[in-house]
Coordinates of C-alpha atoms and ligand atoms in Angstrom, one line a residue:
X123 CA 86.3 99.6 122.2
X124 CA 82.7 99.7 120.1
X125 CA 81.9 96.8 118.0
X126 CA 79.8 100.1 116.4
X127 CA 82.8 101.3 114.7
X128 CA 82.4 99.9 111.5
X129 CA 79.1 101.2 111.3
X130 CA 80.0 104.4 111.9
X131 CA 82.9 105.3 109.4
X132 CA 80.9 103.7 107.0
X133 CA 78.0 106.3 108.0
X134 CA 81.1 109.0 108.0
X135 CA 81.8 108.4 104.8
X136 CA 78.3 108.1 103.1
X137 CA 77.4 111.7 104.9
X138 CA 80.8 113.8 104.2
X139 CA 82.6 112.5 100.8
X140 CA 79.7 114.0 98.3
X141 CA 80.9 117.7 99.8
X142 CA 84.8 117.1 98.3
X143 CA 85.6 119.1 95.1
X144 CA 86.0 117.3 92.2
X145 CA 88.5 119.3 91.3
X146 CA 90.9 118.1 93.7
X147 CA 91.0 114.7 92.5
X148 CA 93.3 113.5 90.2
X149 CA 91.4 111.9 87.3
X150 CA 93.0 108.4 86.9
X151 CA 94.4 107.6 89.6
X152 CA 92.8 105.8 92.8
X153 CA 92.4 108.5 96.1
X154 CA 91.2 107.9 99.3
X155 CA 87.2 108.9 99.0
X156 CA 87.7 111.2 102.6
X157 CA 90.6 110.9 105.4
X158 CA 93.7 109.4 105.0
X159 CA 94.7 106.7 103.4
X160 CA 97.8 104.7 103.7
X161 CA 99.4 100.8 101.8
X162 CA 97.0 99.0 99.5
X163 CA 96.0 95.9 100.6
X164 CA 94.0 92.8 99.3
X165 CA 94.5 93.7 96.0
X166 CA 92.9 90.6 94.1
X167 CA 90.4 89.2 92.0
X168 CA 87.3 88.2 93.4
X169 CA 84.1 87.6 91.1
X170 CA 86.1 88.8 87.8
X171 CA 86.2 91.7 89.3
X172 CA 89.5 94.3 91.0
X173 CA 89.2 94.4 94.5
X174 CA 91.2 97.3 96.3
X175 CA 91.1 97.6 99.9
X176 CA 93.6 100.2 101.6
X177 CA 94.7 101.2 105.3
X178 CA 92.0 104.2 106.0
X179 CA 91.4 106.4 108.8
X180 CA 88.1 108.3 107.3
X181 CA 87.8 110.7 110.4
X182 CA 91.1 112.8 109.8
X183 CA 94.1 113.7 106.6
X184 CA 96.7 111.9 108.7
X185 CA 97.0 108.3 110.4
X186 CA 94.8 107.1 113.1
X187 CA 93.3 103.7 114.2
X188 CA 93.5 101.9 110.8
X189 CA 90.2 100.5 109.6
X190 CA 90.2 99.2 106.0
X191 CA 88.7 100.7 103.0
X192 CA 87.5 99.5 99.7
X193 CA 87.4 99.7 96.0
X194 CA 86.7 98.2 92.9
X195 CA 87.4 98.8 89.4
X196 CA 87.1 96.3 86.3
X197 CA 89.7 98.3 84.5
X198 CA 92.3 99.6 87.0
X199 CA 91.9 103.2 86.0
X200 CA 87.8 103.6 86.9
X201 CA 87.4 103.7 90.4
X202 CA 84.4 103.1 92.4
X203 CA 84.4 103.4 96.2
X204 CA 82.4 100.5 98.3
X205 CA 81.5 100.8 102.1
X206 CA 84.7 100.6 104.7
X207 CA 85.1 96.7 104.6
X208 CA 86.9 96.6 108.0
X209 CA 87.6 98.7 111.3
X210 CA 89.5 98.0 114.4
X211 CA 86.4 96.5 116.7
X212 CA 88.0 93.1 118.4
X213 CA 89.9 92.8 121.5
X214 CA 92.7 91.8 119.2
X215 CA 92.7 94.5 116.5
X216 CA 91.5 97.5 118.7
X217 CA 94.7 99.3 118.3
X218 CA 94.4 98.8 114.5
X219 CA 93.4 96.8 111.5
X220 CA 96.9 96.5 109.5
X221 CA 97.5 95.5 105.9
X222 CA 97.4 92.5 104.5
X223 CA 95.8 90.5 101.6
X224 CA 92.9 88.6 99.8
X225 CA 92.3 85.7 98.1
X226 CA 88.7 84.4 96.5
X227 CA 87.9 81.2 98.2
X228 CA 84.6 78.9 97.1
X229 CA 82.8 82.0 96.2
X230 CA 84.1 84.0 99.5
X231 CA 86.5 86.7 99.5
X232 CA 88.9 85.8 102.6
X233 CA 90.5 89.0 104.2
X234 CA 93.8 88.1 105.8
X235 CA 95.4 91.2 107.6
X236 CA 97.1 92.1 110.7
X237 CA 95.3 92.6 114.0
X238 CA 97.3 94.9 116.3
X239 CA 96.8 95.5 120.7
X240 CA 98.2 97.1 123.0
X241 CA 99.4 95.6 126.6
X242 CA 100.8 96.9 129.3
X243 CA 103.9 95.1 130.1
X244 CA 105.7 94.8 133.6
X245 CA 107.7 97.7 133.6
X246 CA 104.8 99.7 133.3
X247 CA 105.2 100.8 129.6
X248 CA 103.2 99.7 126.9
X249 CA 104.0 97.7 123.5
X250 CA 101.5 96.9 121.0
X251 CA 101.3 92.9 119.8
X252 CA 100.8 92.1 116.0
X253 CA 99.3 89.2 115.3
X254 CA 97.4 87.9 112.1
X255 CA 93.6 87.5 111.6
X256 CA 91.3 86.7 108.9
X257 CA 87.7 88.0 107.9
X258 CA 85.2 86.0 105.4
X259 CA 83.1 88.3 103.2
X260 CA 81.0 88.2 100.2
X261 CA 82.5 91.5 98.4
X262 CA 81.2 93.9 100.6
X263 CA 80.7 92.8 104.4
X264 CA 82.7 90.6 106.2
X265 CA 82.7 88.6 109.3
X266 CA 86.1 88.0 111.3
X267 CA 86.7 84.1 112.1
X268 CA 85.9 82.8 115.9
X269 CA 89.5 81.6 116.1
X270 CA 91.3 84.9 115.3
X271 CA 94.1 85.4 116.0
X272 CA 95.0 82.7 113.3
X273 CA 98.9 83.7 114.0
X274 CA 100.6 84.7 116.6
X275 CA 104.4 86.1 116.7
X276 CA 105.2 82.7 119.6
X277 CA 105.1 80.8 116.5
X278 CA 107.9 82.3 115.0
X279 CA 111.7 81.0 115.0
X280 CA 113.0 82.1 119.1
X281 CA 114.0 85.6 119.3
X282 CA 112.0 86.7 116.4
X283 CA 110.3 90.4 117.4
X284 CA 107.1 90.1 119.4
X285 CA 106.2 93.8 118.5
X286 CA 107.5 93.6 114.2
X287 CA 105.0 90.9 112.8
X288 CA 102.2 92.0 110.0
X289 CA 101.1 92.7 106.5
X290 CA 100.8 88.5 105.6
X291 CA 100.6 88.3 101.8
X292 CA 98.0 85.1 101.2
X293 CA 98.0 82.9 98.3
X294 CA 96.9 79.3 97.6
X295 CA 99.4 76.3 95.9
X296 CA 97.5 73.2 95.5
X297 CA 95.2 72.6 97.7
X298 CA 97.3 74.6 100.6
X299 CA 97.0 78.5 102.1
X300 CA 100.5 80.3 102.5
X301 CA 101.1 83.7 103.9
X302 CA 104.9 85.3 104.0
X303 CA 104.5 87.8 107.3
X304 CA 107.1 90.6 107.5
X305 CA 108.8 90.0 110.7
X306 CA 112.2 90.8 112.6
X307 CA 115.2 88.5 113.1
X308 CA 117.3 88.2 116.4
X309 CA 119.3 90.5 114.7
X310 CA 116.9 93.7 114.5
X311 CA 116.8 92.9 110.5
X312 CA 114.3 91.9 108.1
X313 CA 112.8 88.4 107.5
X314 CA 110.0 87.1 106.0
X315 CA 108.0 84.2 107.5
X316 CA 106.2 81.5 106.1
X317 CA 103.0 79.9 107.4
X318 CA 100.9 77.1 105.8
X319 CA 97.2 75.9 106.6
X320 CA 94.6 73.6 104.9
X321 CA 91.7 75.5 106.3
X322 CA 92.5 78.8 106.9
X323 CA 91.9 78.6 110.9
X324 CA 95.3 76.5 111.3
X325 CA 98.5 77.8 110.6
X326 CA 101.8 76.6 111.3
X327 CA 105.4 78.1 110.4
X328 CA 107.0 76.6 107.6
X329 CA 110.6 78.5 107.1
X330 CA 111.9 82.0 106.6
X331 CA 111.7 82.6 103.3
X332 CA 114.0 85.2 103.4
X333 CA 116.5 87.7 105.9
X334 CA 118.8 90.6 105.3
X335 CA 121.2 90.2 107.8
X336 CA 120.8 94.1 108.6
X337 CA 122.3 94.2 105.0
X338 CA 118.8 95.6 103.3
X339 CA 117.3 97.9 106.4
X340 CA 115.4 97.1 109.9
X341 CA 111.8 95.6 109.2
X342 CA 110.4 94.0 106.3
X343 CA 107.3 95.3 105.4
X344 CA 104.3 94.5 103.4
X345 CA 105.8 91.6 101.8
X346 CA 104.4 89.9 98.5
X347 CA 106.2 86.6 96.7
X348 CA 105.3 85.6 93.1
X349 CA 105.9 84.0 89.9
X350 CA 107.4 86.4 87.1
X351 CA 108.7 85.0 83.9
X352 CA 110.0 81.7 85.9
X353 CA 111.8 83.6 88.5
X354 CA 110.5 84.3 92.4
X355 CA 110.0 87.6 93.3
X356 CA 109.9 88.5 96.7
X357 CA 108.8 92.3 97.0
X358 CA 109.5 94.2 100.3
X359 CA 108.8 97.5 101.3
X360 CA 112.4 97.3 104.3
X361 CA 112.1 100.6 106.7
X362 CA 115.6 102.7 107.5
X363 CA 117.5 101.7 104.7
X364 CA 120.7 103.2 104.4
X365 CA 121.4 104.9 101.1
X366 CA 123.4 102.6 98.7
X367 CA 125.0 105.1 95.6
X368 CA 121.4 106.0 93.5
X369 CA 119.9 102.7 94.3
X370 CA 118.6 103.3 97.7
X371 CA 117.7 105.8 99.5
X372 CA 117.8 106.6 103.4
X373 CA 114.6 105.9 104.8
X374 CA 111.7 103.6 103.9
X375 CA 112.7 102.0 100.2
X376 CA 110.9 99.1 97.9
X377 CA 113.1 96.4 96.6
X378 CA 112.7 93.8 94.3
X379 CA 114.4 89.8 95.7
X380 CA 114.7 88.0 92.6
X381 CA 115.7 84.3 93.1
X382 CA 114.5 80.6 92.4
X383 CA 112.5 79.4 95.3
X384 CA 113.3 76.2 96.6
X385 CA 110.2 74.7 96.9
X386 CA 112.0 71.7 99.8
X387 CA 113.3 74.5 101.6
X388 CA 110.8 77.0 101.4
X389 CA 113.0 79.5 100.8
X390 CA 114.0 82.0 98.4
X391 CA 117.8 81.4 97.1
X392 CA 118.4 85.1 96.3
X393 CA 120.3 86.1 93.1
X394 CA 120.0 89.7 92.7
X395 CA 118.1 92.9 94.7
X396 CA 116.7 95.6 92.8
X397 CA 114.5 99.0 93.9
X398 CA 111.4 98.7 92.3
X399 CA 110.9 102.9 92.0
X400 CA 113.7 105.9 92.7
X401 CA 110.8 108.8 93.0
X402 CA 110.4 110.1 96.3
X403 CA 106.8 109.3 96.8
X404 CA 106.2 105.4 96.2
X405 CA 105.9 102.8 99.4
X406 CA 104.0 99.4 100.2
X407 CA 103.6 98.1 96.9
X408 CA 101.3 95.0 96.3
X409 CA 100.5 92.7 93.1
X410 CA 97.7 90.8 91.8
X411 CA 96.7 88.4 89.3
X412 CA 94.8 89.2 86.5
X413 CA 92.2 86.8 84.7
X414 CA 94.6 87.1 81.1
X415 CA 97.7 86.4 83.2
X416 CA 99.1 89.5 84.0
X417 CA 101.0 90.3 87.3
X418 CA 99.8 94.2 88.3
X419 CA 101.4 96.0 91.3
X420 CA 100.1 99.2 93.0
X421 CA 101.5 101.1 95.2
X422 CA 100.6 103.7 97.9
X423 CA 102.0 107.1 96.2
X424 CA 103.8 109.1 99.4
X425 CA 106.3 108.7 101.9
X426 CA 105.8 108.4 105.4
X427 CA 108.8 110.6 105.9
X428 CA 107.3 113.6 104.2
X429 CA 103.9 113.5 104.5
X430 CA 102.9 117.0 102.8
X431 CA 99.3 117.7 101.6
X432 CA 97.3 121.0 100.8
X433 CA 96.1 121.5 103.9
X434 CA 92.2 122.3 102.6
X435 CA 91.8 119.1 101.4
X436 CA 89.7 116.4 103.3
X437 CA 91.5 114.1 101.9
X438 CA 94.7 112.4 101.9
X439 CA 96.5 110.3 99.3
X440 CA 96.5 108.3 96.1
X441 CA 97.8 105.3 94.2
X442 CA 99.9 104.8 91.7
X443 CA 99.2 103.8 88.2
X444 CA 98.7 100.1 88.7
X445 CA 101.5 99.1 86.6
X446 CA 102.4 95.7 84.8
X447 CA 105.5 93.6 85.6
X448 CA 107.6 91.8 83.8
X449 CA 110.9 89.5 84.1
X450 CA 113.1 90.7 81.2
X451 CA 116.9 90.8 80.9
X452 CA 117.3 90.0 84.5
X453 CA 115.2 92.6 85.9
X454 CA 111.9 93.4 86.6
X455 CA 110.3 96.2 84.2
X456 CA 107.3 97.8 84.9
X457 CA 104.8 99.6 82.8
X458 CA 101.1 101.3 83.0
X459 CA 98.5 99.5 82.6
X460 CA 97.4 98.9 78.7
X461 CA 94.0 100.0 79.7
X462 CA 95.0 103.6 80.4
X463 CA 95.5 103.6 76.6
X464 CA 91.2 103.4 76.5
X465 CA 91.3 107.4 77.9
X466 CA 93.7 108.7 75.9
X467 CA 92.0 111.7 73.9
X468 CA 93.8 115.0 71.4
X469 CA 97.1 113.3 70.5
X470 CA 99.7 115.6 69.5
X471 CA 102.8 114.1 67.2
X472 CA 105.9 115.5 66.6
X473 CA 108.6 113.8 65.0
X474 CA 112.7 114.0 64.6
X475 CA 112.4 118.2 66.1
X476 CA 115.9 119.7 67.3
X477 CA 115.7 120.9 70.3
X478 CA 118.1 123.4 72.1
X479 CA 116.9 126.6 73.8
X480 CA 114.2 126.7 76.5
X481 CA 111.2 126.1 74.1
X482 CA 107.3 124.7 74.5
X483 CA 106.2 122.5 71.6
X484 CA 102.3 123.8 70.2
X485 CA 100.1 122.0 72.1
X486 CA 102.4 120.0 74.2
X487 CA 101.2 120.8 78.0
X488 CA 99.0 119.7 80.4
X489 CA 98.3 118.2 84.0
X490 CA 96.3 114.8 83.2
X491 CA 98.5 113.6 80.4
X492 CA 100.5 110.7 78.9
X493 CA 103.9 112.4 77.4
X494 CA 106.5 110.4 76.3
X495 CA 109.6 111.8 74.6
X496 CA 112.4 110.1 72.8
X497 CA 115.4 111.0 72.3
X498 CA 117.3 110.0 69.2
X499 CA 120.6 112.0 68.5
X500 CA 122.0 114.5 68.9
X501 CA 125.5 116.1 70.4
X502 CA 124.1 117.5 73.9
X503 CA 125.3 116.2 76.7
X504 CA 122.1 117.4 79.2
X505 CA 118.3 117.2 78.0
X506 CA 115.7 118.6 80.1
X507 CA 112.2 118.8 80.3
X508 CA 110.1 121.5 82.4
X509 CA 106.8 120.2 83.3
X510 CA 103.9 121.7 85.6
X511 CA 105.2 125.1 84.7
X512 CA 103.8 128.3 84.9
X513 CA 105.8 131.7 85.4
X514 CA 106.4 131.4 88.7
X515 CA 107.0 127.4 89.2
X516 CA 108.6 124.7 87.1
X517 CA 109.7 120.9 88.3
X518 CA 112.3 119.6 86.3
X519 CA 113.7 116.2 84.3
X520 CA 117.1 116.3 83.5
X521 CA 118.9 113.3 81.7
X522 CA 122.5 113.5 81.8
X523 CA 124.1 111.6 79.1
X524 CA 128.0 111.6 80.7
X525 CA 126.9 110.6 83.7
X526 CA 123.9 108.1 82.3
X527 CA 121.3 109.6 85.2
X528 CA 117.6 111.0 85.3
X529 CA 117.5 114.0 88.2
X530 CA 113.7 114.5 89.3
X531 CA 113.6 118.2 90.6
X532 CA 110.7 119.4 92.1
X533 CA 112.5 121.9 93.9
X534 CA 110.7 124.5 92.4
X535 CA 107.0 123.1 92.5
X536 CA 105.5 125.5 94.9
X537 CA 106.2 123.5 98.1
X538 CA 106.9 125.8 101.6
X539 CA 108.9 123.1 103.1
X540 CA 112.6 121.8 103.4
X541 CA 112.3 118.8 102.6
X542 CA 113.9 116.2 100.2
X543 CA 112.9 117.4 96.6
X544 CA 115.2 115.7 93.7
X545 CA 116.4 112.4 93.7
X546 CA 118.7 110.7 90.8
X547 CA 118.5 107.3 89.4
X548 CA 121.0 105.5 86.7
X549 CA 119.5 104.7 83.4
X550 CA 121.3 101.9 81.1
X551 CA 123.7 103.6 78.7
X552 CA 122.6 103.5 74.7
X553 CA 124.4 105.9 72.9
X554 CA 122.7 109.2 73.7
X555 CA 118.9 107.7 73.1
X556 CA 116.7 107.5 75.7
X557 CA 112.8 107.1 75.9
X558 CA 111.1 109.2 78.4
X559 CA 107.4 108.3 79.8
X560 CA 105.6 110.8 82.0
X561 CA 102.2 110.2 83.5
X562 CA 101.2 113.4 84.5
X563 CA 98.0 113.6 86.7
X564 CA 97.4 116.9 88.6
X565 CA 99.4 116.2 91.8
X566 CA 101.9 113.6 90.9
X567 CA 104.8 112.8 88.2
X568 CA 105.1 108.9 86.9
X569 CA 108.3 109.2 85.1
X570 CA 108.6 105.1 83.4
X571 CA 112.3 105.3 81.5
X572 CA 112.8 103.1 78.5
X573 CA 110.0 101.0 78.2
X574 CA 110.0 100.3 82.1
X575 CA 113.4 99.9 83.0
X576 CA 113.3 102.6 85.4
X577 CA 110.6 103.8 87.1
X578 CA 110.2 106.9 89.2
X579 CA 107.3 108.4 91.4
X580 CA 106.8 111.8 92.9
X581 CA 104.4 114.0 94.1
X582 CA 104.0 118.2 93.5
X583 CA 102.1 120.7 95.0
X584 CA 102.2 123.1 92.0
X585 CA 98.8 124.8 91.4
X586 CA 96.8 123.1 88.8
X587 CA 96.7 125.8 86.4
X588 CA 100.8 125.1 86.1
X589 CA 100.1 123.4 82.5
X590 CA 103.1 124.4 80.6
X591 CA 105.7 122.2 79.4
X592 CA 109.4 123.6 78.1
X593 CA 112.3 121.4 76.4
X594 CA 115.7 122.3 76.5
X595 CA 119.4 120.8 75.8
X596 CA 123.0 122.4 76.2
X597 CA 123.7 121.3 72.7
X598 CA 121.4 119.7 70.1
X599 CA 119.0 116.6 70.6
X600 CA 116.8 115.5 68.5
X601 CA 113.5 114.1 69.9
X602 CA 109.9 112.8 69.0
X603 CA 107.2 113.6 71.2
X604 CA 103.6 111.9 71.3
X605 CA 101.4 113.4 73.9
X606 CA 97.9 112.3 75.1
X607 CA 95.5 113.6 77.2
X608 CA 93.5 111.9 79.6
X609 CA 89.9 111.9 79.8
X610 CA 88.1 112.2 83.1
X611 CA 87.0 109.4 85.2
X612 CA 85.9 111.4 88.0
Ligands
FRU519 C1 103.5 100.2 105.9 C2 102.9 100.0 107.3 C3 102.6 98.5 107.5 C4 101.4 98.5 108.4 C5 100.7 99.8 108.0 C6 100.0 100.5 109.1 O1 103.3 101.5 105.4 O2 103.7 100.5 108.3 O3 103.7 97.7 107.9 O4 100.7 97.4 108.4 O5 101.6 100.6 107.4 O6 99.1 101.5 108.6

């Protein structure tokens, strides 16, 4: 292990990401500078300004030894790249420097993530040990503490997992520190853990907030717990989740806990589960605070299950749109950002237009865009859009009114590999109208149904020049279409 290590992906990354195309990038959306990039973590406020640091391996396109990486924007949609804020140096993090979280702290901006090892154990084999850590910084370098590891998995309830125990998710009530850890019951099944400290170097457990009971998939990941509209939210990203009709899929999944917390207990008295996205490409979500009150979450925008990238690019991954939340109707809704709405540029209108055959709308098309289509009327039973299309690929958004579903298709995108390309999601049944929102930028599709009900998240591989965009129904709907590009930010 080289306490150098820092220093040299931050050297790594000065001398190699001014060689990357532009072109490659998308243009409003976050991406990994070089390397690869996996969950955001300490997304936060610190100095009025957006902090974004992210799991990072600079040195290749897929995961290695996870240092962190950093960004900071003051709107969410203008990026700009700061010096690798943390890499896997210590005795206790040499395996790895896992997410976590951040929280501004008498002027310091306290990094709390999860420091992981490897020992050998009796039989020989070898198991890695999570524990979690905390670095002190002022923005840009930071120092870890003397007395890391600040938590250690023998703290947790008796036959918690030694091996499952990371991603702590800090904030401050009063005048006392909490972090929910994602950890592993008895049972093999999620739970969260909570931990309390007065100083930051001190922790002890307090309760599990939450546990599945092998009802929501094995470990908890990247948890985050928050305020929204007077309800608690506890956010988890669960791995091997076990596909529940079109709300969850096999695999890794996202789900929204919503619940009162009971503040004696410390625990979270669940009242309804939700997945926070039904695209195939959205995993480890996180939320912040902003100064005007808004809750913003941001997610990594892939799947670890099918990791597929262009393979010329020296670079791996993006975010989502940070998008906001709110508590409405008994469910969380999510939307962009409102500061996106600061790049839009050439806004194309078209109002009450039939729509049947396979047809483009003038001017409607594009790769960095903001398209939303309503739907008003109309006798059809399927509506679909064709976006990213050019004679040769199409990926495809098809609303079924009987059936009250969205299908994402990418099928036909350009990708070379069998893997999972469409995925369906219910939408809420209103006679025939729907409101579609697509956030188009180069590689990946943000579909956001009715005003945030619904959100959806994919990626596509289809050549840039793809631009065109066709409508078509099996009978007649009438729709209104507003379109706006986006302007550059890179
Ligand atoms: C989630 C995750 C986290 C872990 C990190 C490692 O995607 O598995 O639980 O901290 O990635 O890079």
């Amino acid at each position: 292990m080289s306490d150098k290590r820092l220093e040299k992906a931050r050297k790594y990354e000065l001398e190699n990401t001014q060689d990357i195309p532009k072109e490659q990038r998308p243009v409003f959306h976050m991406s990994v500078p070089i390397g690869w990039m996996n969950d955001p973590n300490g997304f936060s406020l610190y100095k009025g300004e957006k902090h974004l640091f992210y799991q990072y391996y600079p040195y290749d396109t897929c995961w290695g030894p996870m240092h962190w990486g950093h960004a900071k924007t003051k709107d969410f949609i203008k990026w700009e790249y700061l010096p690798a804020a943390l890499a896997p140096d210590k005795e206790y993090d040499e395996f790895g420097v896992f997410s976590g979280s951040a929280i501004e702290e008498r002027g310091k901006q306290i990094l709390m993530y999860t420091g992981v090892k490897e020992i050998k154990c009796t039989d020989g084999k070898t198991e890695v040990r999570q524990t979690q850590c905390i670095a002190v910084g002022d923005g840009v370098n930071y120092d870890k503490l003397e007395e890391n590891p600040v938590i250690t998995a023998d703290m947790l309830p008796e036959g918690s997992s030694l091996v499952d125990f990371r991603d702590p998710k800090i904030w401050k009530e009063a005048d006392v520190f909490y972090a929910a850890v994602g950890s592993r019951n008895e049972d093999g099944s999620g739970q969260i853990a909570l931990f309390s400290s007065v100083d930051l170097k001190k922790w002890e457990f307090c309760s599990i907030l939450d546990k599945c009971n092998n009802r929501y998939g094995k470990m908890w990941e990247c948890p985050d717990f928050f305020n929204l509209g007077g309800k608690h939210i506890l956010m988890v990203s669960p791995q091997d989740m076990t596909a529940e009709g079109l709300e969850f899929h096999n695999g890794n999944g996202v789900m929204f806990a919503c619940g009162d917390y009971d503040l004696e207990e410390k625990t979270l008295k669940r009242e309804m589960v939700q997945s926070v996205d039904y695209g195939l490409d959205f995993y480890a979500p996180q939320t912040m605070l902003t100064e005007d009150g808004r809750r913003i979450m941001i997610a990594w925008m892939k799947s670890w299950e099918t990791s597929l990238w262009p393979e010329e690019f020296r670079w791996n991954s993006m975010m989502t749109i940070p998008r906001e939340l709110q508590y409405k109707n008994g469910r969380v809704i999510q939307n962009p950002v409102r500061e996106l709405e600061s790049y839009y540029e050439n806004k194309i209108e078209y109002s009450l237009v039939n729509c049947r055959e396979r047809a483009k709308l003038a001017k409607v098309e594009g790769r960095n865009i903001d398209l939303t289509v309503d739907i008003a009327s109309g006798d059809y039973e399927k509506f679909q859009i064709d976006f990213a299309c050019n004679e040769r690929y199409h990926t495809s958004l098809i609303y079924n009114k009987k059936d009250n579903t969205i299908t994402f298709d990418r099928q036909y995108a350009g990708c070379a590999k069998d893997i999972v390309h469409s995925r369906s999601m219910y939408v809420k049944e209103n006679d025939g109208k729907i409101k579609i929102r697509l956030l188009l930028d180069k590689y990946s599709a943000e579909i956001f149904v009715n005003d945030g009900e619904q959100a959806m998240t994919s990626l596509l591989y289809t050549e840039p020049g793809a631009k065109e965009i066709y409508f078509q129904a099996d009978k007649t709907a009438c729709i209104s279409v507003t379109k706006y590009d986006i302007k550059k930010t890179v």
